[in-house]
PDB file of C-alpha atoms in Angstrom:
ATOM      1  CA  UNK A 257       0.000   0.000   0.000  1.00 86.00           C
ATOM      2  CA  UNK A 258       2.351   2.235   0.754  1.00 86.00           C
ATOM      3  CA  UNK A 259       4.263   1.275  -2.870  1.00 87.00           C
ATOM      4  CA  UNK A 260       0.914   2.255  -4.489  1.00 88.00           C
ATOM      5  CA  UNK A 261       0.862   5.563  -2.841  1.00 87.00           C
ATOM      6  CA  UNK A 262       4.285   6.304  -3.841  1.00 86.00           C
ATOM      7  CA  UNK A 263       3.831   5.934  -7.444  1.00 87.00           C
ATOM      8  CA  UNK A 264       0.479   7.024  -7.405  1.00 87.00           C
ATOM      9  CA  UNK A 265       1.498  10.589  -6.008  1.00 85.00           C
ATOM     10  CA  UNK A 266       5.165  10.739  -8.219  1.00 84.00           C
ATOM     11  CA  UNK A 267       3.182   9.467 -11.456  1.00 85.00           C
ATOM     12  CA  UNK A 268       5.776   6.853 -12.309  1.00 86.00           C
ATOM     13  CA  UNK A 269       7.228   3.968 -10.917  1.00 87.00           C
ATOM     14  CA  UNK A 270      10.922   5.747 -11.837  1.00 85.00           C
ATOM     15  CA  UNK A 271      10.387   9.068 -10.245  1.00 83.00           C
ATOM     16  CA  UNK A 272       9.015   7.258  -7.155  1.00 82.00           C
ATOM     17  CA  UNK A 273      12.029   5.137  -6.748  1.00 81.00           C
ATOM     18  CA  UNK A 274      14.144   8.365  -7.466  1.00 77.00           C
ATOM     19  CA  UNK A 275      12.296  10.433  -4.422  1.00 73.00           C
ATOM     20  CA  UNK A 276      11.868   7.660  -1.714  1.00 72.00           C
ATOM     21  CA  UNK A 277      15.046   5.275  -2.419  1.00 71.00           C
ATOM     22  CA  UNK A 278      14.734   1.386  -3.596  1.00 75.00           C
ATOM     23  CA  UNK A 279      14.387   0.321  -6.835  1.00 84.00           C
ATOM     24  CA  UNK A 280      11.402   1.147  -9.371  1.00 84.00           C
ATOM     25  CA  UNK A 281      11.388  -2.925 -10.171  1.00 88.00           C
ATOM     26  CA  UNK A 282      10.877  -3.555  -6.539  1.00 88.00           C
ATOM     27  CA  UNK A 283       7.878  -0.585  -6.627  1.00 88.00           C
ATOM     28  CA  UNK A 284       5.946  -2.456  -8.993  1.00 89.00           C
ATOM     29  CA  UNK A 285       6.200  -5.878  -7.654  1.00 91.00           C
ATOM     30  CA  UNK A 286       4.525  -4.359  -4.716  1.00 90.00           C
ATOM     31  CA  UNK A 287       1.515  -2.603  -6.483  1.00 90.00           C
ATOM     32  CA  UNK A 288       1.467  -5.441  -8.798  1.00 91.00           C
ATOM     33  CA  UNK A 289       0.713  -8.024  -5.026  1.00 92.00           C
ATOM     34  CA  UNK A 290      -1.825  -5.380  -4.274  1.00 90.00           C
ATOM     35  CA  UNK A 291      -3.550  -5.137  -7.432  1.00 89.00           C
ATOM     36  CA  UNK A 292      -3.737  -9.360  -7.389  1.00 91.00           C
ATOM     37  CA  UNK A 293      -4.855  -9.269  -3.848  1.00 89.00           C
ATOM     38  CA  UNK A 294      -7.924  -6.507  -4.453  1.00 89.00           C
ATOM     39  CA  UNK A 295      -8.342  -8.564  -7.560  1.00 89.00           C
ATOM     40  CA  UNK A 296      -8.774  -4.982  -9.154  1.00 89.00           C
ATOM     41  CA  UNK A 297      -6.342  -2.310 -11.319  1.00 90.00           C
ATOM     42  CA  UNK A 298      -5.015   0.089  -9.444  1.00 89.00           C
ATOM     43  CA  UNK A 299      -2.985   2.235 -11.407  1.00 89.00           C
ATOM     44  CA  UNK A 300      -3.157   2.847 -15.419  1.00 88.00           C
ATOM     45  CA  UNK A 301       0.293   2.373 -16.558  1.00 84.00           C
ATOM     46  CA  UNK A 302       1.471   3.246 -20.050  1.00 77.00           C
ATOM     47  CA  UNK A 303       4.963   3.980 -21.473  1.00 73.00           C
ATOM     48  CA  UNK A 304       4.654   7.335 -20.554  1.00 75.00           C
ATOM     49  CA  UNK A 305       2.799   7.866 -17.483  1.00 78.00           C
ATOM     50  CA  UNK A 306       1.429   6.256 -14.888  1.00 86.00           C
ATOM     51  CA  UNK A 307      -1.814   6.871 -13.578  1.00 87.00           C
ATOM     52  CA  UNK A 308      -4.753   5.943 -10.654  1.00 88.00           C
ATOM     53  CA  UNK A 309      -7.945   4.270 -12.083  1.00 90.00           C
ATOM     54  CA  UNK A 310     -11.010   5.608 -10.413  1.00 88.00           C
ATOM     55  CA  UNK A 311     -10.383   2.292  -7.968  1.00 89.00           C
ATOM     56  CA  UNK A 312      -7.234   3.814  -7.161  1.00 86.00           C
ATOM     57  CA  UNK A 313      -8.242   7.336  -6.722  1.00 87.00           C
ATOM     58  CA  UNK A 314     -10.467   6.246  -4.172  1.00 88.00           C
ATOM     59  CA  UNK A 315      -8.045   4.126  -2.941  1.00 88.00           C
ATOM     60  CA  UNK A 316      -5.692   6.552  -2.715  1.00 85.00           C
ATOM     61  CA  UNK A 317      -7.878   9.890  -0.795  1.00 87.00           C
ATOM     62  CA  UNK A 318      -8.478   6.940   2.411  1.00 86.00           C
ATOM     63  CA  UNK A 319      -4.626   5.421   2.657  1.00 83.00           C
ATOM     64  CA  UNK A 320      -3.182   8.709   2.813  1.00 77.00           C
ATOM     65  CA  UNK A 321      -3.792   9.765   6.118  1.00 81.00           C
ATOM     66  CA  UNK A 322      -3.862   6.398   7.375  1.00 84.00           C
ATOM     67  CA  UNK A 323      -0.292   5.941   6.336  1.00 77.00           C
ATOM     68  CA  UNK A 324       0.725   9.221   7.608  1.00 76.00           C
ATOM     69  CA  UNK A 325      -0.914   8.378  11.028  1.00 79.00           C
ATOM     70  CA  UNK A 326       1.355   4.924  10.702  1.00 78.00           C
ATOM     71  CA  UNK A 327       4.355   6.951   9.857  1.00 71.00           C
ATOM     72  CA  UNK A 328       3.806   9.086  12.788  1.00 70.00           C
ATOM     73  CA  UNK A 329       2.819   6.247  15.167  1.00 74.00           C
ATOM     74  CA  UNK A 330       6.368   4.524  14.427  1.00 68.00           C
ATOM     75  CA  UNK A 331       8.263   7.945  14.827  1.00 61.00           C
ATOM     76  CA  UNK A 332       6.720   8.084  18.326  1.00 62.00           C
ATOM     77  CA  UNK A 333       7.423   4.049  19.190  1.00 65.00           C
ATOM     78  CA  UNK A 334      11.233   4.799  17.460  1.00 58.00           C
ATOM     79  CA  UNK A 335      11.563   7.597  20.707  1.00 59.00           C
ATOM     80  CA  UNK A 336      11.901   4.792  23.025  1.00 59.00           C
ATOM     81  CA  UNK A 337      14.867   3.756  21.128  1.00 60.00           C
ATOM     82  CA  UNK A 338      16.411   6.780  20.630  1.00 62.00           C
ATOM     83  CA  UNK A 339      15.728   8.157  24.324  1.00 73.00           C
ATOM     84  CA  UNK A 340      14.800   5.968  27.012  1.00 82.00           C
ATOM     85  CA  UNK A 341      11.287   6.704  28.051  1.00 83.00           C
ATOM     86  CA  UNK A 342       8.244   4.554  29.401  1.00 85.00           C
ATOM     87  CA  UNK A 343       7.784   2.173  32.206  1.00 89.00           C
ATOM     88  CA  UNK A 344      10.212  -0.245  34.141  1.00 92.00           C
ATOM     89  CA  UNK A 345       8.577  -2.059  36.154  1.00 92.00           C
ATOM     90  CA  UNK A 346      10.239  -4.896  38.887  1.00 93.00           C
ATOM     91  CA  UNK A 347       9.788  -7.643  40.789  1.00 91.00           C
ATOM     92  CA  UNK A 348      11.799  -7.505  44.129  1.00 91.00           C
ATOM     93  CA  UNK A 349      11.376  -9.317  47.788  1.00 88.00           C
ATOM     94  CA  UNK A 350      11.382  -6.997  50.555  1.00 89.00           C
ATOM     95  CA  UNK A 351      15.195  -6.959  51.298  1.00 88.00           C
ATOM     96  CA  UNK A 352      15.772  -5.821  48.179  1.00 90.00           C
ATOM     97  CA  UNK A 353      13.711  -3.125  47.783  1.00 90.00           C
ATOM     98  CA  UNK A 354      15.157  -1.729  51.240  1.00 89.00           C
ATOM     99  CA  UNK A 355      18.709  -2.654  51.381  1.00 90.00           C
ATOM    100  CA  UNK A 356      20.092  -2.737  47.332  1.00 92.00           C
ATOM    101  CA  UNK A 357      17.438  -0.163  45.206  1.00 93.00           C
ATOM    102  CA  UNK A 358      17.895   2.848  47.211  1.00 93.00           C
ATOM    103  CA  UNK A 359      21.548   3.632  46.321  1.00 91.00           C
ATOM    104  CA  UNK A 360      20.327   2.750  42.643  1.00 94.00           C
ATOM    105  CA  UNK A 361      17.211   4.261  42.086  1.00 94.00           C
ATOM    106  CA  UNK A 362      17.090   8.197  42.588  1.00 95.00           C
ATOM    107  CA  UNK A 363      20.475   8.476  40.707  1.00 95.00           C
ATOM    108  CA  UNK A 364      18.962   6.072  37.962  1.00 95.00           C
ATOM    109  CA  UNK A 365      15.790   8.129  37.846  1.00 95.00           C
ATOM    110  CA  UNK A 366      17.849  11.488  37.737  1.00 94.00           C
ATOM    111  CA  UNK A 367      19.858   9.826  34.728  1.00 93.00           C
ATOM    112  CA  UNK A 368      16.993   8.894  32.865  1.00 92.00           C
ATOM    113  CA  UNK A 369      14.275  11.290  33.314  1.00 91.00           C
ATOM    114  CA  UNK A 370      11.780  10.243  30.560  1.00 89.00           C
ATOM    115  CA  UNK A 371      11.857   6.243  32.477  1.00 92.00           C
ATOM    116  CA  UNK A 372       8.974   5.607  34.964  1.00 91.00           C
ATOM    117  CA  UNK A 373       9.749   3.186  37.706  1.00 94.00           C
ATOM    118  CA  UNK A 374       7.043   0.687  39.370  1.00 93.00           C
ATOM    119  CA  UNK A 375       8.314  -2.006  42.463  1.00 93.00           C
ATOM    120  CA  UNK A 376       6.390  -4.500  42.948  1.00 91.00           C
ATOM    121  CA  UNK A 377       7.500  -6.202  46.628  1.00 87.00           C
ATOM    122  CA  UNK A 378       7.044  -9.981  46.455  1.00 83.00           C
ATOM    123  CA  UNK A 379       8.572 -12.468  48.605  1.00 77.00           C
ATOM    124  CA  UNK A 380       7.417 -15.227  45.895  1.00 73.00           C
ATOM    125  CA  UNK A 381       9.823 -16.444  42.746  1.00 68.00           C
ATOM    126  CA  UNK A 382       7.136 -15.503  40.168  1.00 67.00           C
ATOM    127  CA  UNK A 383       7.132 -15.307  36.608  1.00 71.00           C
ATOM    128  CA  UNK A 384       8.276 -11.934  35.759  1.00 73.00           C
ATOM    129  CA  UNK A 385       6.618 -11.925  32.534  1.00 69.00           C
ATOM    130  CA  UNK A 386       3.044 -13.211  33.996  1.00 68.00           C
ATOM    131  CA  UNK A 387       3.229 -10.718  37.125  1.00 73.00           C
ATOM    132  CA  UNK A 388       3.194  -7.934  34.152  1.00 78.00           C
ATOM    133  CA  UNK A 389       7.082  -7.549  35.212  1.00 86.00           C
ATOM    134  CA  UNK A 390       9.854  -6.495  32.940  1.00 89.00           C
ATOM    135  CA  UNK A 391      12.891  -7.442  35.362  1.00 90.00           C
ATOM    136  CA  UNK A 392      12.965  -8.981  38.927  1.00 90.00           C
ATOM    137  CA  UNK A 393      15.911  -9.228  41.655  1.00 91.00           C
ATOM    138  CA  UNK A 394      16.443 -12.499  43.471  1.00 88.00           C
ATOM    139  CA  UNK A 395      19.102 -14.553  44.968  1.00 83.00           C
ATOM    140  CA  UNK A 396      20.963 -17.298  42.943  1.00 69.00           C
ATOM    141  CA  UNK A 397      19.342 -20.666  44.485  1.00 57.00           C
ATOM    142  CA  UNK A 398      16.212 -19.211  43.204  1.00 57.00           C
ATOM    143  CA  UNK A 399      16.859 -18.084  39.656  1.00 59.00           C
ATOM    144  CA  UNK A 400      15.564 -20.329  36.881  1.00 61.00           C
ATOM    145  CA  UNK A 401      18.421 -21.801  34.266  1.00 61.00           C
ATOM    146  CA  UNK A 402      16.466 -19.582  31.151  1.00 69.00           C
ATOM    147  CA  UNK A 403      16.841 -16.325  32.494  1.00 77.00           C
ATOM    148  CA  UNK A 404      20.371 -13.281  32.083  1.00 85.00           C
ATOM    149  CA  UNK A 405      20.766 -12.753  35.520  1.00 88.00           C
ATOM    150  CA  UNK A 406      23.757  -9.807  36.404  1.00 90.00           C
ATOM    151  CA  UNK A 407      25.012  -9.006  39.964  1.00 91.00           C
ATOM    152  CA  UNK A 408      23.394  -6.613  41.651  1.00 92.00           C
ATOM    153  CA  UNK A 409      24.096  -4.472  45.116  1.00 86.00           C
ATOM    154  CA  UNK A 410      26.977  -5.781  47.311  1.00 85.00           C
ATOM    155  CA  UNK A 411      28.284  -8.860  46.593  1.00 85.00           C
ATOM    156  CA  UNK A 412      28.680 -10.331  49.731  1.00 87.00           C
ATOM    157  CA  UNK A 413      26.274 -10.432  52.984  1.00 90.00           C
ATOM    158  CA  UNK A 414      25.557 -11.873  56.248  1.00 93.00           C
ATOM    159  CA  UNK A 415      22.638 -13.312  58.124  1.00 95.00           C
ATOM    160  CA  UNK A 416      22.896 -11.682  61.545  1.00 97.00           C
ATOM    161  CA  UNK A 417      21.538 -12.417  64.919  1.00 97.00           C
ATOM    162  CA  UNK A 418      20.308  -9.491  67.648  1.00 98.00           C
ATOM    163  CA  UNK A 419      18.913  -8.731  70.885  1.00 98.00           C
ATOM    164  CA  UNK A 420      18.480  -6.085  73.045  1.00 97.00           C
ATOM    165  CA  UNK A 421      20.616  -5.043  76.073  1.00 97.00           C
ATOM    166  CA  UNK A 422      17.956  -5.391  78.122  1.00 97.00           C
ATOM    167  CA  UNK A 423      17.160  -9.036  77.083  1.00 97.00           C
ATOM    168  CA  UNK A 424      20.986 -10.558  77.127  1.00 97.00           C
ATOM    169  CA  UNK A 425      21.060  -8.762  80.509  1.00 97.00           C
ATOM    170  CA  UNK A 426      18.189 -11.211  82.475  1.00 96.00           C
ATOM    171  CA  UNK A 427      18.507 -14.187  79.848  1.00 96.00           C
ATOM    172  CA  UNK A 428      22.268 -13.875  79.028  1.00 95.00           C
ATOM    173  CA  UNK A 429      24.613 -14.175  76.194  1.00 95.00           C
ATOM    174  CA  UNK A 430      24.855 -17.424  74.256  1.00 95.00           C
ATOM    175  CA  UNK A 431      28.415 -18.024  73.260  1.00 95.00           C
ATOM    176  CA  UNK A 432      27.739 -21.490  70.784  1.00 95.00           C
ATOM    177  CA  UNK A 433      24.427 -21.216  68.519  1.00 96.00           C
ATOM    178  CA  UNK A 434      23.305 -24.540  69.879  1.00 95.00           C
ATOM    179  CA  UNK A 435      22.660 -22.252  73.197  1.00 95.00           C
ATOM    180  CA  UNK A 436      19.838 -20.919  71.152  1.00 95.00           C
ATOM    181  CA  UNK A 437      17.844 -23.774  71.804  1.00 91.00           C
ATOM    182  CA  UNK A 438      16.864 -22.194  75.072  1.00 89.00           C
ATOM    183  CA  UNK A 439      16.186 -18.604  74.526  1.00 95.00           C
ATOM    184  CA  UNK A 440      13.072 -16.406  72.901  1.00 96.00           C
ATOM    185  CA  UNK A 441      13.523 -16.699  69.199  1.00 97.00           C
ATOM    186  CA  UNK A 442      12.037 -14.448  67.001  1.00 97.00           C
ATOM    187  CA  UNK A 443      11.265 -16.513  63.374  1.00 95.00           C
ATOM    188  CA  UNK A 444       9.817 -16.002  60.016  1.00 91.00           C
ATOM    189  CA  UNK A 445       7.769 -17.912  57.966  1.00 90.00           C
ATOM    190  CA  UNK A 446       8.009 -17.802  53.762  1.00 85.00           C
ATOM    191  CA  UNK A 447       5.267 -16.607  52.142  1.00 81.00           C
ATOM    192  CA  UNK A 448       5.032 -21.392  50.922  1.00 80.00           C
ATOM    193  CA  UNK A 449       4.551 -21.506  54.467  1.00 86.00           C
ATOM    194  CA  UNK A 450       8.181 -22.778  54.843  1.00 88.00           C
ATOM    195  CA  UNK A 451      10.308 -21.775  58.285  1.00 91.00           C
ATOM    196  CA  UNK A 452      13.765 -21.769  57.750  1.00 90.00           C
ATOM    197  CA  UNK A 453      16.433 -22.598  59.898  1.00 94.00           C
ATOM    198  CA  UNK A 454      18.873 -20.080  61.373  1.00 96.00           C
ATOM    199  CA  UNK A 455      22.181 -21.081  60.172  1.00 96.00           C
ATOM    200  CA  UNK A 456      25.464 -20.309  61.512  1.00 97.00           C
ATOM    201  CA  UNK A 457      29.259 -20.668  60.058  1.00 96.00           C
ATOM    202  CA  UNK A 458      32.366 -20.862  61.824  1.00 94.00           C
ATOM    203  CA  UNK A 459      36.137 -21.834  59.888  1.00 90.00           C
ATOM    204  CA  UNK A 460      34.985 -25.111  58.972  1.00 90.00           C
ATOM    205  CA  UNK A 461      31.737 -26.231  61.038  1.00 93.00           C
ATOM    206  CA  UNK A 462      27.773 -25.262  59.989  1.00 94.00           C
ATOM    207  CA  UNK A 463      25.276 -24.863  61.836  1.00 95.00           C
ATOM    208  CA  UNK A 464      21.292 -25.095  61.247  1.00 95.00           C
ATOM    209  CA  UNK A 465      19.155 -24.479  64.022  1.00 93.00           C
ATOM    210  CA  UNK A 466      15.250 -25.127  64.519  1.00 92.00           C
ATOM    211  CA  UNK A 467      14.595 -22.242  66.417  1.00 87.00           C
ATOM    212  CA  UNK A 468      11.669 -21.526  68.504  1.00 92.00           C
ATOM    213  CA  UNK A 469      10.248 -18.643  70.759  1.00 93.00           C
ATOM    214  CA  UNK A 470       6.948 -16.397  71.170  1.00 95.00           C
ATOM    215  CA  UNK A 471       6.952 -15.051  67.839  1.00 95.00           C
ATOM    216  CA  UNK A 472       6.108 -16.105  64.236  1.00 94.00           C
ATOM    217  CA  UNK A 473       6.201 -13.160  61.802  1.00 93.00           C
ATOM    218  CA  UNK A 474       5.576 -13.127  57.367  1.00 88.00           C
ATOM    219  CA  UNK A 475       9.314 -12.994  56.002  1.00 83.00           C
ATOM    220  CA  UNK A 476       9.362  -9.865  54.312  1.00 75.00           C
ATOM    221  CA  UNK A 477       6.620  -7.300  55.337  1.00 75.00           C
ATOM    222  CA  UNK A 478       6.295  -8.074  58.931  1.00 86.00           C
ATOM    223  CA  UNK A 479      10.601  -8.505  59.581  1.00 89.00           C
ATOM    224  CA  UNK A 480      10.000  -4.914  61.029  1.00 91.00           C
ATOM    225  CA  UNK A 481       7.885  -6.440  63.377  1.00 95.00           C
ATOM    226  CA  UNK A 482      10.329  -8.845  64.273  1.00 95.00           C
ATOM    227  CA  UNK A 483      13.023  -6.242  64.669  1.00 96.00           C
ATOM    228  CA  UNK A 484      10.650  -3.874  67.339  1.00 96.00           C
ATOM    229  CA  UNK A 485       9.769  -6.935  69.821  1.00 97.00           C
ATOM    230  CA  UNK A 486      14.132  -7.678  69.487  1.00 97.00           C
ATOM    231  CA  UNK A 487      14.327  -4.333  70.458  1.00 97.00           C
ATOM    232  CA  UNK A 488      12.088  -4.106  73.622  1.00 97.00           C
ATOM    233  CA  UNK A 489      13.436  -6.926  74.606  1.00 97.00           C
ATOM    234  CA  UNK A 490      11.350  -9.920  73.688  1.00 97.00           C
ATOM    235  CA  UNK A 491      13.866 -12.105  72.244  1.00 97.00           C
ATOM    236  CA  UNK A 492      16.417 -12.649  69.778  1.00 98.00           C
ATOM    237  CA  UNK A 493      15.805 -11.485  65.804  1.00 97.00           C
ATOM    238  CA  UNK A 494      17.961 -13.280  62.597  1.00 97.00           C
ATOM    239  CA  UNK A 495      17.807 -10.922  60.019  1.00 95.00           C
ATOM    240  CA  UNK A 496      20.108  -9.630  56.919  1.00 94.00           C
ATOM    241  CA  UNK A 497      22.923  -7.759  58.572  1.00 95.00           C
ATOM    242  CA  UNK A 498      22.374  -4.504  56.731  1.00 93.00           C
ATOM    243  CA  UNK A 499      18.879  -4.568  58.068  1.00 94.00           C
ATOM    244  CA  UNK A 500      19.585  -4.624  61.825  1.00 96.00           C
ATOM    245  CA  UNK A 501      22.757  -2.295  60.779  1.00 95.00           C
ATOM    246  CA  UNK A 502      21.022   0.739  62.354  1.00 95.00           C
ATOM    247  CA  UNK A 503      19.655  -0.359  65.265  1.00 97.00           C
ATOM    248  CA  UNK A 504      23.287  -2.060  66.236  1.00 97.00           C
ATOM    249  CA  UNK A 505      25.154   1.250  65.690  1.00 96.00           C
ATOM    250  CA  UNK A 506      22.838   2.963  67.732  1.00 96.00           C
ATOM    251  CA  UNK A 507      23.224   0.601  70.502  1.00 96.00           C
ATOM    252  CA  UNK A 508      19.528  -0.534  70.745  1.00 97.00           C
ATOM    253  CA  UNK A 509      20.602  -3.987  69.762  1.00 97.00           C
ATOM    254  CA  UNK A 510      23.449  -5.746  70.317  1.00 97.00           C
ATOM    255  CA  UNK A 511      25.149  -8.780  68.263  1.00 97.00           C
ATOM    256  CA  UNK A 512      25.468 -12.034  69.224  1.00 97.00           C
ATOM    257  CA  UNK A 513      27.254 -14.884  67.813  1.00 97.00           C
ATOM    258  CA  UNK A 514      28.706 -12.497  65.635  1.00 96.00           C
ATOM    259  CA  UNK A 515      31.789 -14.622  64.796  1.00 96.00           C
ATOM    260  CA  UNK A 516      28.850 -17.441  63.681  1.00 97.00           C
ATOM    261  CA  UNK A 517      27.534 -15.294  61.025  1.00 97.00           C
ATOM    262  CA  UNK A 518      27.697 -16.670  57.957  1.00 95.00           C
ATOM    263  CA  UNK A 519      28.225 -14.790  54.995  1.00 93.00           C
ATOM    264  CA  UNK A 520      26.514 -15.411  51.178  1.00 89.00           C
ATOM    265  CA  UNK A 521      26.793 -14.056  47.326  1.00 88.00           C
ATOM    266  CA  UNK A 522      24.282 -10.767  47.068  1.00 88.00           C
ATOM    267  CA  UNK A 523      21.020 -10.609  45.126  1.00 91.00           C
ATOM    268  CA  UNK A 524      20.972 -10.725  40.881  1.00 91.00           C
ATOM    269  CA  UNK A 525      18.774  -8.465  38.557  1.00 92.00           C
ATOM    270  CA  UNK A 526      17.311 -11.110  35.816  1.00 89.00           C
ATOM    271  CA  UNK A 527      15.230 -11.110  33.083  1.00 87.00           C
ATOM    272  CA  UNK A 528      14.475 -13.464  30.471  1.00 78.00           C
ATOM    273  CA  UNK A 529      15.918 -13.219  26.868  1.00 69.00           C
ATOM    274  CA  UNK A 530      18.690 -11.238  24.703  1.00 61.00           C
ATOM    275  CA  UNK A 531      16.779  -9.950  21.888  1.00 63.00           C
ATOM    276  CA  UNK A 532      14.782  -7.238  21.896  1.00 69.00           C
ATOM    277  CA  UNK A 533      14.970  -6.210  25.539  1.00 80.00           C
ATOM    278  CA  UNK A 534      12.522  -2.897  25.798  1.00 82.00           C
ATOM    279  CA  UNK A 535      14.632   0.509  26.361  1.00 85.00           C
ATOM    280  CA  UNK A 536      13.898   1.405  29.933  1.00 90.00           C
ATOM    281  CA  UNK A 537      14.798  -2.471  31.233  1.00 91.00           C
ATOM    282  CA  UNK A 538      18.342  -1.885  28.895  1.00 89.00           C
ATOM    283  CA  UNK A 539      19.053   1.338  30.128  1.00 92.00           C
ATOM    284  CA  UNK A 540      18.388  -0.087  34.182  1.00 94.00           C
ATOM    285  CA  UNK A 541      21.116  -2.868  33.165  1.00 93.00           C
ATOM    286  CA  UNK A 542      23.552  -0.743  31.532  1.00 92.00           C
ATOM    287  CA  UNK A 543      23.340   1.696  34.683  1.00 94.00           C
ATOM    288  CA  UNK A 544      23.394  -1.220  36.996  1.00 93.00           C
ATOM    289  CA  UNK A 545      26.753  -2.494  35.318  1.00 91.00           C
ATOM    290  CA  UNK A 546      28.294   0.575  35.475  1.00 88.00           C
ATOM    291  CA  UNK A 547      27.691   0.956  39.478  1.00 83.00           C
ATOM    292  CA  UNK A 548      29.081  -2.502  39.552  1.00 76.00           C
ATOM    293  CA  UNK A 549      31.995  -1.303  37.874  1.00 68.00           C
ATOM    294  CA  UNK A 550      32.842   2.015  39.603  1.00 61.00           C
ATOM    295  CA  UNK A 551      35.140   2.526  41.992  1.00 53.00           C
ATOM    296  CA  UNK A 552      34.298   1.541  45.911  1.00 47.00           C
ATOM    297  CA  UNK A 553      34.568   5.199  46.475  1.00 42.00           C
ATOM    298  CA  UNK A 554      32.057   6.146  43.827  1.00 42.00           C
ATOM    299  CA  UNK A 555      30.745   3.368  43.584  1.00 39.00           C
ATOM    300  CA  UNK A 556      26.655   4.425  43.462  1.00 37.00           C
TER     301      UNK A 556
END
């Protein structure tokens, strides 16, 4: 169709090719697949000119602005190509989207300002493509074998254990995590219904612990709760490190078993095939690589 209008509007197959580019063979194999496919003639052609029949005339007043409303339709999809704009949206548990994405996100946001963010907190390992996600970030026992997955955040973390002054004053300190056994332990429960163990590391001996205690919180958006009761003295917490970070350095918590705290590889941003990968999702890798790659001092 858009052959047809071409020639139609130059008058020639020749002069067509000559203002829009190609070939004037290549012009009239396409009109001629139209013509065959409206099972009508579409354009009078002679040795001298070329001309619309009345089928074509008509034809020809209705595709124009359709075409030029495709023309402009592609010009404004070609933007996101050109200039990073629309919607990114991700998957991300809890820990995550509190302890990795905000060192990333207002600098990534500032970078690209056409690029709308959405976070979508899920403790799960969902489809990213069926939760309506572009990207999700997740550890690296729980990333499928199909999906790019790049490093994300700080590389290495620790699981870390807590309690208040207050409660290691009347219950004491254990010194071996097998001590745990009889103090208040604060758990969580995976949103499968799952409780895992609180495991410890020391040189070459591991520890996994079924620990037990007054209080049974959702990993993920109740681990704040978790973290209060620690803190007024309820019992011991087992959380990220970076998470209790604040409350230890202001002395409302304390550590314990800190030389048991075992260490493991930080979270992955993944998303599922190379091809085609829409411009805000590229743009969030690209500027996640290059924070991997900067500098400890700058690094973002």
């Amino acid at each position: 169709m858009d052959a047809f209008v071409k020639v139609a509007r130059a008058g020639g197959f020749r002069d067509a090719a000559r203002t829009h580019g190609g070939s004037a063979s290549a012009l009239s194999e396409a009109v001629r697949r139209l013509e065959n496919g409206m099972g009508m003639r579409l354009l009078n052609r002679t040795t001298r000119s070329v001309a619309p029949t009345e089928a074509g005339r008509g034809l020809l007043e209705r595709l124009g602005p359709a075409l030029a409303e495709v023309e402009s339709a592609v010009d404004a999809v070609n933007r996101y190509r050109d200039r990073p704009a629309g919607t990114l949206k991700l998957n991300v548990p809890l820990s995550a989207a509190r302890l990795v994405l905000p060192a990333l996100v207002s600098p990534f946001l500032a970078a690209y300002p056409d690029i709308r963010l959405e976070v979508m907190v899920d403790e799960n390992f969902v489809d990213v493509l069926a939760a309506g996600c572009d990207a999700g970030i997740r550890y690296d026992e729980r990333l499928e074998q199909d999906m790019i997955a790049i490093p994300i955040g700080p590389r290495t973390q620790r699981m870390a254990a807590a309690a208040s002054p207050a409660y290691l004053a009347a219950h004491g300190r254990p010194v071996h995590p097998r001590e745990l056994v009889g103090h208040a332990c604060l758990r969580g429960r995976f949103p499968s219904g799952s409780i895992p163990p609180w495991e410890f590391e020391r040189g070459e001996e591991s520890i996994a612990i079924e620990a037990v205690g007054p209080l049974l919180v959702g990993l993920g958006g109740a681990a704040d709760l978790a973290v209060d009761a620690a803190i007024a003295g309820t019992g011991i917490v087992y959380l990220f490190e970076d998470w209790l970070a604040p409350h230890l350095r202001r002395g409302a918590l304390e550590p314990v078993l800190e030389d048991w705290w075992p260490t493991f590889s930080g979270p992955f941003l993944y998303y599922p095939g190379r091809r085609l990968v829409p411009a805000p999702l590229k743009a969030f890798v690209e500027f996640v690589r290059s924070a991997s790659a900067a500098p400890a001092g700058n690094a973002v």
